[in-house]
Amino acid sequence: ERRDVILQLLAQDGSVSVATLAGRLNVSEVTVRKDLAWLEERQHLVRTHGGAMAAGRRSSELAFEVRQGLNRAEKEAIGAAAAALVHDGESICLDASTTALEVARNLTAHTELTIVTNGLRIAAELAGRPGLTVLMPGGRVRWEAFSLVGTWGEPLFRNVNIQRAFVGAVGFTLEQSLTDVTDEEAQAKRAMVGAAREVIALIDHTKWGRVAFATFCDLDAITRVITDVRAPRDMVDAVRRRGVRVDVVRP
């Protein structure tokens, strides 16, 4: 849990000092340095004199396993609320986000359900379940997100009719709407959004007010946002005034 907090701070700020971490985590600086060494060995960060900075490959993207553990209770609640919107006989899209994985875990009792996803973990979670059909676009594997990306999958999305697309995001603001850290991930999400009648954004409280590299969905195209009770009230109200439904769930 300490290491998750360290990585979350690096994702937000880019760098952090040992002294700051020791105070924030209420542990000794020796313990912090051991955590930093452990994380550096796994290429999650780069140690500097007196602290650490985010790994140079992408300061705002954490490995899937790390992200999966962050705000876990909120993601589980959002995933359950999202899955409750799905009905037997529908066709839906799930992106490769960790919150979409929580949606998938709540769909296993459904029948006659078709799920289109570019998430390898999500496909593995649902594959072989009676009554569920899982479709994946072609593409290149991005290990950071365990996703398939690239133009190979575009023909699939041009030829399917989807009731709902469930998408996560790295950031969400009124101005830039839903954003992700790479254009490849954003491109995959754009394809899902374009194929769906409804777009459901899965946004825990840490994503509000943040902006990542690439926008993949305009605010006016979002049907519903599902978030948790720690989301900033002023932003929630502003989104509602734009005509977007916002469901607030409690972990």
PDB file of C-alpha atoms in Angstrom:
ATOM      1  CA  GLU A   1       0.000   0.000   0.000  1.00  0.00           C
ATOM      2  CA  ARG A   2       2.887   2.411   0.734  1.00  0.00           C
ATOM      3  CA  ARG A   3       4.337   1.749  -2.681  1.00  0.00           C
ATOM      4  CA  ASP A   4       0.985   2.385  -4.344  1.00  0.00           C
ATOM      5  CA  VAL A   5       0.826   5.784  -2.623  1.00  0.00           C
ATOM      6  CA  ILE A   6       4.359   6.599  -3.798  1.00  0.00           C
ATOM      7  CA  LEU A   7       3.483   5.772  -7.400  1.00  0.00           C
ATOM      8  CA  GLN A   8       0.260   7.725  -7.229  1.00  0.00           C
ATOM      9  CA  LEU A   9       2.144  10.813  -5.987  1.00  0.00           C
ATOM     10  CA  LEU A  10       4.678  10.431  -8.789  1.00  0.00           C
ATOM     11  CA  ALA A  11       1.901  10.121 -11.354  1.00  0.00           C
ATOM     12  CA  GLN A  12       0.399  13.359 -10.073  1.00  0.00           C
ATOM     13  CA  ASP A  13       3.538  15.434  -9.412  1.00  0.00           C
ATOM     14  CA  GLY A  14       6.331  13.857 -11.462  1.00  0.00           C
ATOM     15  CA  SER A  15       8.818  13.832  -8.569  1.00  0.00           C
ATOM     16  CA  VAL A  16       8.841  13.611  -4.789  1.00  0.00           C
ATOM     17  CA  SER A  17      11.404  13.836  -1.977  1.00  0.00           C
ATOM     18  CA  VAL A  18      12.262  11.178   0.598  1.00  0.00           C
ATOM     19  CA  ALA A  19      11.449  13.610   3.409  1.00  0.00           C
ATOM     20  CA  THR A  20       8.014  14.343   1.954  1.00  0.00           C
ATOM     21  CA  LEU A  21       7.250  10.651   1.563  1.00  0.00           C
ATOM     22  CA  ALA A  22       8.398   9.857   5.097  1.00  0.00           C
ATOM     23  CA  GLY A  23       6.067  12.497   6.490  1.00  0.00           C
ATOM     24  CA  ARG A  24       3.176  11.535   4.254  1.00  0.00           C
ATOM     25  CA  LEU A  25       3.482   7.817   4.985  1.00  0.00           C
ATOM     26  CA  ASN A  26       4.464   8.214   8.647  1.00  0.00           C
ATOM     27  CA  VAL A  27       7.504   5.959   8.271  1.00  0.00           C
ATOM     28  CA  SER A  28      11.260   6.465   8.511  1.00  0.00           C
ATOM     29  CA  GLU A  29      13.355   7.750   5.623  1.00  0.00           C
ATOM     30  CA  VAL A  30      15.196   4.417   5.669  1.00  0.00           C
ATOM     31  CA  THR A  31      11.913   2.620   4.956  1.00  0.00           C
ATOM     32  CA  VAL A  32      11.110   5.064   2.158  1.00  0.00           C
ATOM     33  CA  ARG A  33      14.502   4.488   0.520  1.00  0.00           C
ATOM     34  CA  LYS A  34      13.937   0.730   0.614  1.00  0.00           C
ATOM     35  CA  ASP A  35      10.558   1.194  -1.076  1.00  0.00           C
ATOM     36  CA  LEU A  36      12.116   3.440  -3.725  1.00  0.00           C
ATOM     37  CA  ALA A  37      14.841   0.879  -4.394  1.00  0.00           C
ATOM     38  CA  TRP A  38      12.233  -1.874  -4.774  1.00  0.00           C
ATOM     39  CA  LEU A  39      10.199   0.225  -7.206  1.00  0.00           C
ATOM     40  CA  GLU A  40      13.260   1.279  -9.201  1.00  0.00           C
ATOM     41  CA  GLU A  41      14.284  -2.356  -9.672  1.00  0.00           C
ATOM     42  CA  ARG A  42      10.907  -2.891 -11.350  1.00  0.00           C
ATOM     43  CA  GLN A  43      11.328   0.239 -13.506  1.00  0.00           C
ATOM     44  CA  HIS A  44       8.413   2.099 -11.919  1.00  0.00           C
ATOM     45  CA  LEU A  45      10.564   5.128 -11.034  1.00  0.00           C
ATOM     46  CA  VAL A  46      14.062   6.613 -11.145  1.00  0.00           C
ATOM     47  CA  ARG A  47      15.778   7.487  -7.877  1.00  0.00           C
ATOM     48  CA  THR A  48      17.352  10.927  -7.597  1.00  0.00           C
ATOM     49  CA  HIS A  49      19.420  12.679  -4.935  1.00  0.00           C
ATOM     50  CA  GLY A  50      17.021  12.948  -2.002  1.00  0.00           C
ATOM     51  CA  GLY A  51      13.994  11.493  -3.743  1.00  0.00           C
ATOM     52  CA  ALA A  52      12.635   9.982  -6.938  1.00  0.00           C
ATOM     53  CA  MET A  53      11.081  10.947 -10.241  1.00  0.00           C
ATOM     54  CA  ALA A  54       8.590   9.146 -12.441  1.00  0.00           C
ATOM     55  CA  ALA A  55      10.108   6.672 -14.884  1.00  0.00           C
ATOM     56  CA  GLY A  56      11.029   8.459 -18.092  1.00  0.00           C
ATOM     57  CA  ARG A  57       8.923   6.300 -20.380  1.00  0.00           C
ATOM     58  CA  ARG A  58       5.688   7.984 -19.194  1.00  0.00           C
ATOM     59  CA  SER A  59       5.343  10.003 -16.039  1.00  0.00           C
ATOM     60  CA  SER A  60       1.575   9.635 -15.963  1.00  0.00           C
ATOM     61  CA  GLU A  61       1.112   5.964 -16.822  1.00  0.00           C
ATOM     62  CA  LEU A  62       1.502   3.261 -14.218  1.00  0.00           C
ATOM     63  CA  ALA A  63       1.642  -0.462 -14.840  1.00  0.00           C
ATOM     64  CA  PHE A  64      -1.740  -2.214 -14.960  1.00  0.00           C
ATOM     65  CA  GLU A  65      -1.124  -4.150 -11.742  1.00  0.00           C
ATOM     66  CA  VAL A  66      -0.282  -0.951  -9.872  1.00  0.00           C
ATOM     67  CA  ARG A  67      -3.309   0.928 -11.189  1.00  0.00           C
ATOM     68  CA  GLN A  68      -5.533  -2.014 -10.363  1.00  0.00           C
ATOM     69  CA  GLY A  69      -4.682  -1.624  -6.686  1.00  0.00           C
ATOM     70  CA  LEU A  70      -5.289   2.139  -6.543  1.00  0.00           C
ATOM     71  CA  ASN A  71      -8.701   3.264  -5.258  1.00  0.00           C
ATOM     72  CA  ARG A  72      -9.826  -0.346  -5.408  1.00  0.00           C
ATOM     73  CA  ALA A  73     -13.010   0.077  -3.349  1.00  0.00           C
ATOM     74  CA  GLU A  74     -14.169   2.998  -5.488  1.00  0.00           C
ATOM     75  CA  LYS A  75     -13.508   1.116  -8.709  1.00  0.00           C
ATOM     76  CA  GLU A  76     -15.401  -1.926  -7.453  1.00  0.00           C
ATOM     77  CA  ALA A  77     -18.432   0.210  -6.574  1.00  0.00           C
ATOM     78  CA  ILE A  78     -18.328   2.010  -9.930  1.00  0.00           C
ATOM     79  CA  GLY A  79     -17.975  -1.306 -11.751  1.00  0.00           C
ATOM     80  CA  ALA A  80     -20.978  -2.816  -9.973  1.00  0.00           C
ATOM     81  CA  ALA A  81     -23.134   0.237 -10.732  1.00  0.00           C
ATOM     82  CA  ALA A  82     -22.112   0.161 -14.381  1.00  0.00           C
ATOM     83  CA  ALA A  83     -22.820  -3.554 -14.752  1.00  0.00           C
ATOM     84  CA  ALA A  84     -26.325  -3.002 -13.376  1.00  0.00           C
ATOM     85  CA  LEU A  85     -27.102  -1.004 -16.533  1.00  0.00           C
ATOM     86  CA  VAL A  86     -26.444  -4.009 -18.781  1.00  0.00           C
ATOM     87  CA  HIS A  87     -29.294  -6.265 -19.900  1.00  0.00           C
ATOM     88  CA  ASP A  88     -29.260  -9.745 -21.394  1.00  0.00           C
ATOM     89  CA  GLY A  89     -29.199  -9.760 -25.172  1.00  0.00           C
ATOM     90  CA  GLU A  90     -27.196  -6.542 -25.480  1.00  0.00           C
ATOM     91  CA  SER A  91     -23.883  -5.839 -27.160  1.00  0.00           C
ATOM     92  CA  ILE A  92     -21.471  -3.654 -25.197  1.00  0.00           C
ATOM     93  CA  CYS A  93     -17.913  -2.351 -25.349  1.00  0.00           C
ATOM     94  CA  LEU A  94     -15.445  -2.411 -22.476  1.00  0.00           C
ATOM     95  CA  ASP A  95     -12.127  -0.632 -22.800  1.00  0.00           C
ATOM     96  CA  ALA A  96      -8.938  -1.951 -21.215  1.00  0.00           C
ATOM     97  CA  SER A  97      -9.139   0.160 -18.041  1.00  0.00           C
ATOM     98  CA  THR A  98      -8.897  -1.286 -14.546  1.00  0.00           C
ATOM     99  CA  THR A  99     -12.383   0.040 -13.766  1.00  0.00           C
ATOM    100  CA  ALA A 100     -13.811  -1.695 -16.833  1.00  0.00           C
ATOM    101  CA  LEU A 101     -12.316  -4.906 -15.454  1.00  0.00           C
ATOM    102  CA  GLU A 102     -14.525  -4.431 -12.388  1.00  0.00           C
ATOM    103  CA  VAL A 103     -17.525  -4.069 -14.712  1.00  0.00           C
ATOM    104  CA  ALA A 104     -16.579  -7.351 -16.373  1.00  0.00           C
ATOM    105  CA  ARG A 105     -16.406  -9.152 -13.041  1.00  0.00           C
ATOM    106  CA  ASN A 106     -20.047  -8.244 -12.457  1.00  0.00           C
ATOM    107  CA  LEU A 107     -21.263  -9.549 -15.824  1.00  0.00           C
ATOM    108  CA  THR A 108     -20.581 -13.247 -15.416  1.00  0.00           C
ATOM    109  CA  ALA A 109     -24.190 -14.143 -14.563  1.00  0.00           C
ATOM    110  CA  HIS A 110     -25.569 -12.615 -17.765  1.00  0.00           C
ATOM    111  CA  THR A 111     -26.724 -14.643 -20.766  1.00  0.00           C
ATOM    112  CA  GLU A 112     -26.790 -13.813 -24.463  1.00  0.00           C
ATOM    113  CA  LEU A 113     -24.392 -10.945 -23.944  1.00  0.00           C
ATOM    114  CA  THR A 114     -21.794  -9.850 -26.500  1.00  0.00           C
ATOM    115  CA  ILE A 115     -18.764  -7.968 -25.193  1.00  0.00           C
ATOM    116  CA  VAL A 116     -16.314  -6.204 -27.490  1.00  0.00           C
ATOM    117  CA  THR A 117     -13.103  -5.316 -25.678  1.00  0.00           C
ATOM    118  CA  ASN A 118      -9.488  -4.464 -26.390  1.00  0.00           C
ATOM    119  CA  GLY A 119      -8.531  -5.459 -22.850  1.00  0.00           C
ATOM    120  CA  LEU A 120      -6.643  -8.727 -22.534  1.00  0.00           C
ATOM    121  CA  ARG A 121      -7.393  -9.053 -18.818  1.00  0.00           C
ATOM    122  CA  ILE A 122     -11.073  -8.423 -19.462  1.00  0.00           C
ATOM    123  CA  ALA A 123     -11.212 -11.007 -22.248  1.00  0.00           C
ATOM    124  CA  ALA A 124      -9.532 -13.550 -19.981  1.00  0.00           C
ATOM    125  CA  GLU A 125     -12.022 -12.781 -17.204  1.00  0.00           C
ATOM    126  CA  LEU A 126     -15.041 -13.390 -19.451  1.00  0.00           C
ATOM    127  CA  ALA A 127     -13.848 -15.987 -21.958  1.00  0.00           C
ATOM    128  CA  GLY A 128     -15.548 -19.349 -21.662  1.00  0.00           C
ATOM    129  CA  ARG A 129     -18.438 -18.101 -19.538  1.00  0.00           C
ATOM    130  CA  PRO A 130     -21.728 -19.674 -20.684  1.00  0.00           C
ATOM    131  CA  GLY A 131     -23.884 -17.220 -22.601  1.00  0.00           C
ATOM    132  CA  LEU A 132     -21.141 -14.650 -23.114  1.00  0.00           C
ATOM    133  CA  THR A 133     -19.541 -13.933 -26.477  1.00  0.00           C
ATOM    134  CA  VAL A 134     -16.250 -12.041 -26.332  1.00  0.00           C
ATOM    135  CA  LEU A 135     -14.875 -10.251 -29.406  1.00  0.00           C
ATOM    136  CA  MET A 136     -11.466  -8.601 -29.623  1.00  0.00           C
ATOM    137  CA  PRO A 137     -10.111  -6.272 -32.314  1.00  0.00           C
ATOM    138  CA  GLY A 138      -6.733  -7.007 -33.803  1.00  0.00           C
ATOM    139  CA  GLY A 139      -3.731  -4.937 -32.848  1.00  0.00           C
ATOM    140  CA  ARG A 140      -0.437  -4.618 -31.052  1.00  0.00           C
ATOM    141  CA  VAL A 141      -0.209  -5.545 -27.380  1.00  0.00           C
ATOM    142  CA  ARG A 142       0.635  -2.685 -25.005  1.00  0.00           C
ATOM    143  CA  TRP A 143       1.900  -4.374 -21.868  1.00  0.00           C
ATOM    144  CA  GLU A 144       1.430  -1.207 -19.773  1.00  0.00           C
ATOM    145  CA  ALA A 145      -2.340  -1.541 -20.149  1.00  0.00           C
ATOM    146  CA  PHE A 146      -2.634  -5.172 -21.319  1.00  0.00           C
ATOM    147  CA  SER A 147      -4.524  -3.771 -24.297  1.00  0.00           C
ATOM    148  CA  LEU A 148      -4.679  -4.184 -28.068  1.00  0.00           C
ATOM    149  CA  VAL A 149      -4.097  -0.964 -30.000  1.00  0.00           C
ATOM    150  CA  GLY A 150      -3.608   0.095 -33.604  1.00  0.00           C
ATOM    151  CA  THR A 151      -5.617   0.489 -36.781  1.00  0.00           C
ATOM    152  CA  TRP A 152      -6.123  -3.262 -37.257  1.00  0.00           C
ATOM    153  CA  GLY A 153      -9.193  -3.171 -35.033  1.00  0.00           C
ATOM    154  CA  GLU A 154     -10.992  -0.321 -36.774  1.00  0.00           C
ATOM    155  CA  PRO A 155     -12.933  -2.508 -39.286  1.00  0.00           C
ATOM    156  CA  LEU A 156     -14.579  -4.361 -36.398  1.00  0.00           C
ATOM    157  CA  PHE A 157     -15.957  -1.178 -34.858  1.00  0.00           C
ATOM    158  CA  ARG A 158     -17.218   0.065 -38.224  1.00  0.00           C
ATOM    159  CA  ASN A 159     -19.377  -3.029 -38.584  1.00  0.00           C
ATOM    160  CA  VAL A 160     -20.936  -3.522 -35.156  1.00  0.00           C
ATOM    161  CA  ASN A 161     -23.865  -1.876 -33.386  1.00  0.00           C
ATOM    162  CA  ILE A 162     -23.200  -1.382 -29.692  1.00  0.00           C
ATOM    163  CA  GLN A 163     -25.771  -0.411 -27.070  1.00  0.00           C
ATOM    164  CA  ARG A 164     -23.281   0.967 -24.553  1.00  0.00           C
ATOM    165  CA  ALA A 165     -19.560   1.674 -24.387  1.00  0.00           C
ATOM    166  CA  PHE A 166     -18.014   1.692 -20.910  1.00  0.00           C
ATOM    167  CA  VAL A 167     -14.761   3.646 -20.859  1.00  0.00           C
ATOM    168  CA  GLY A 168     -12.328   4.767 -18.201  1.00  0.00           C
ATOM    169  CA  ALA A 169      -9.943   7.705 -18.485  1.00  0.00           C
ATOM    170  CA  VAL A 170      -6.764   9.106 -16.995  1.00  0.00           C
ATOM    171  CA  GLY A 171      -8.286  12.577 -16.766  1.00  0.00           C
ATOM    172  CA  PHE A 172     -11.652  14.313 -16.963  1.00  0.00           C
ATOM    173  CA  THR A 173     -12.408  18.043 -17.231  1.00  0.00           C
ATOM    174  CA  LEU A 174     -15.197  20.126 -18.729  1.00  0.00           C
ATOM    175  CA  GLU A 175     -12.814  21.667 -21.257  1.00  0.00           C
ATOM    176  CA  GLN A 176     -10.892  18.599 -22.493  1.00  0.00           C
ATOM    177  CA  SER A 177     -13.454  15.994 -21.409  1.00  0.00           C
ATOM    178  CA  LEU A 178     -12.114  12.408 -21.307  1.00  0.00           C
ATOM    179  CA  THR A 179      -8.372  12.052 -21.884  1.00  0.00           C
ATOM    180  CA  ASP A 180      -5.768   9.285 -21.936  1.00  0.00           C
ATOM    181  CA  VAL A 181      -1.983   9.184 -21.814  1.00  0.00           C
ATOM    182  CA  THR A 182      -1.312   7.888 -25.331  1.00  0.00           C
ATOM    183  CA  ASP A 183      -2.966   8.515 -28.669  1.00  0.00           C
ATOM    184  CA  GLU A 184      -3.019   4.761 -29.300  1.00  0.00           C
ATOM    185  CA  GLU A 185      -5.209   4.134 -26.260  1.00  0.00           C
ATOM    186  CA  ALA A 186      -7.312   7.181 -27.117  1.00  0.00           C
ATOM    187  CA  GLN A 187      -7.748   5.911 -30.685  1.00  0.00           C
ATOM    188  CA  ALA A 188      -9.102   2.583 -29.433  1.00  0.00           C
ATOM    189  CA  LYS A 189     -11.534   4.348 -27.115  1.00  0.00           C
ATOM    190  CA  ARG A 190     -12.657   6.698 -29.913  1.00  0.00           C
ATOM    191  CA  ALA A 191     -13.558   3.673 -32.021  1.00  0.00           C
ATOM    192  CA  MET A 192     -15.682   2.255 -29.196  1.00  0.00           C
ATOM    193  CA  VAL A 193     -17.388   5.588 -28.575  1.00  0.00           C
ATOM    194  CA  GLY A 194     -18.158   5.949 -32.276  1.00  0.00           C
ATOM    195  CA  ALA A 195     -19.809   2.529 -32.448  1.00  0.00           C
ATOM    196  CA  ALA A 196     -22.026   2.957 -29.369  1.00  0.00           C
ATOM    197  CA  ARG A 197     -25.455   4.490 -28.838  1.00  0.00           C
ATOM    198  CA  GLU A 198     -24.582   5.394 -25.252  1.00  0.00           C
ATOM    199  CA  VAL A 199     -21.242   6.261 -23.662  1.00  0.00           C
ATOM    200  CA  ILE A 200     -20.764   5.548 -19.958  1.00  0.00           C
ATOM    201  CA  ALA A 201     -17.666   7.152 -18.409  1.00  0.00           C
ATOM    202  CA  LEU A 202     -16.179   5.324 -15.412  1.00  0.00           C
ATOM    203  CA  ILE A 203     -14.386   8.049 -13.452  1.00  0.00           C
ATOM    204  CA  ASP A 204     -13.245   7.733  -9.842  1.00  0.00           C
ATOM    205  CA  HIS A 205     -12.558  10.897  -7.850  1.00  0.00           C
ATOM    206  CA  THR A 206      -8.829  11.002  -8.679  1.00  0.00           C
ATOM    207  CA  LYS A 207      -9.512  11.577 -12.390  1.00  0.00           C
ATOM    208  CA  TRP A 208     -11.547  14.778 -12.008  1.00  0.00           C
ATOM    209  CA  GLY A 209      -9.632  17.939 -12.896  1.00  0.00           C
ATOM    210  CA  ARG A 210      -6.756  16.063 -14.551  1.00  0.00           C
ATOM    211  CA  VAL A 211      -5.795  16.332 -18.217  1.00  0.00           C
ATOM    212  CA  ALA A 212      -3.780  13.672 -20.061  1.00  0.00           C
ATOM    213  CA  PHE A 213      -2.284  13.801 -23.560  1.00  0.00           C
ATOM    214  CA  ALA A 214      -5.155  12.839 -25.876  1.00  0.00           C
ATOM    215  CA  THR A 215      -8.883  13.568 -25.786  1.00  0.00           C
ATOM    216  CA  PHE A 216     -11.010  10.665 -26.993  1.00  0.00           C
ATOM    217  CA  CYS A 217     -14.595  11.754 -26.300  1.00  0.00           C
ATOM    218  CA  ASP A 218     -16.284  15.155 -26.191  1.00  0.00           C
ATOM    219  CA  LEU A 219     -18.370  15.976 -23.146  1.00  0.00           C
ATOM    220  CA  ASP A 220     -21.536  16.276 -25.235  1.00  0.00           C
ATOM    221  CA  ALA A 221     -21.103  12.681 -26.430  1.00  0.00           C
ATOM    222  CA  ILE A 222     -21.159  11.254 -22.889  1.00  0.00           C
ATOM    223  CA  THR A 223     -24.487   9.782 -21.807  1.00  0.00           C
ATOM    224  CA  ARG A 224     -23.623   9.138 -18.173  1.00  0.00           C
ATOM    225  CA  VAL A 225     -20.737   9.463 -15.747  1.00  0.00           C
ATOM    226  CA  ILE A 226     -20.390   7.040 -12.847  1.00  0.00           C
ATOM    227  CA  THR A 227     -18.129   8.277 -10.056  1.00  0.00           C
ATOM    228  CA  ASP A 228     -17.681   7.982  -6.285  1.00  0.00           C
ATOM    229  CA  VAL A 229     -18.660  10.218  -3.374  1.00  0.00           C
ATOM    230  CA  ARG A 230     -15.240  11.875  -3.180  1.00  0.00           C
ATOM    231  CA  ALA A 231     -15.610  13.476  -6.619  1.00  0.00           C
ATOM    232  CA  PRO A 232     -15.455  17.309  -6.449  1.00  0.00           C
ATOM    233  CA  ARG A 233     -19.011  18.563  -5.976  1.00  0.00           C
ATOM    234  CA  ASP A 234     -18.542  21.740  -8.011  1.00  0.00           C
ATOM    235  CA  MET A 235     -17.341  19.788 -11.043  1.00  0.00           C
ATOM    236  CA  VAL A 236     -20.096  17.197 -10.687  1.00  0.00           C
ATOM    237  CA  ASP A 237     -22.685  19.975 -10.645  1.00  0.00           C
ATOM    238  CA  ALA A 238     -21.084  21.658 -13.668  1.00  0.00           C
ATOM    239  CA  VAL A 239     -21.214  18.420 -15.675  1.00  0.00           C
ATOM    240  CA  ARG A 240     -24.863  17.938 -14.747  1.00  0.00           C
ATOM    241  CA  ARG A 241     -25.629  21.463 -15.934  1.00  0.00           C
ATOM    242  CA  ARG A 242     -24.234  20.431 -19.315  1.00  0.00           C
ATOM    243  CA  GLY A 243     -26.953  17.791 -19.535  1.00  0.00           C
ATOM    244  CA  VAL A 244     -24.837  14.757 -18.626  1.00  0.00           C
ATOM    245  CA  ARG A 245     -26.203  12.414 -15.984  1.00  0.00           C
ATOM    246  CA  VAL A 246     -23.787  11.794 -13.101  1.00  0.00           C
ATOM    247  CA  ASP A 247     -24.329   8.815 -10.788  1.00  0.00           C
ATOM    248  CA  VAL A 248     -22.431   9.009  -7.500  1.00  0.00           C
ATOM    249  CA  VAL A 249     -21.761   5.705  -5.721  1.00  0.00           C
ATOM    250  CA  ARG A 250     -20.430   4.906  -2.276  1.00  0.00           C
ATOM    251  CA  PRO A 251     -17.746   2.213  -1.836  1.00  0.00           C
TER     252      PRO A 251
END
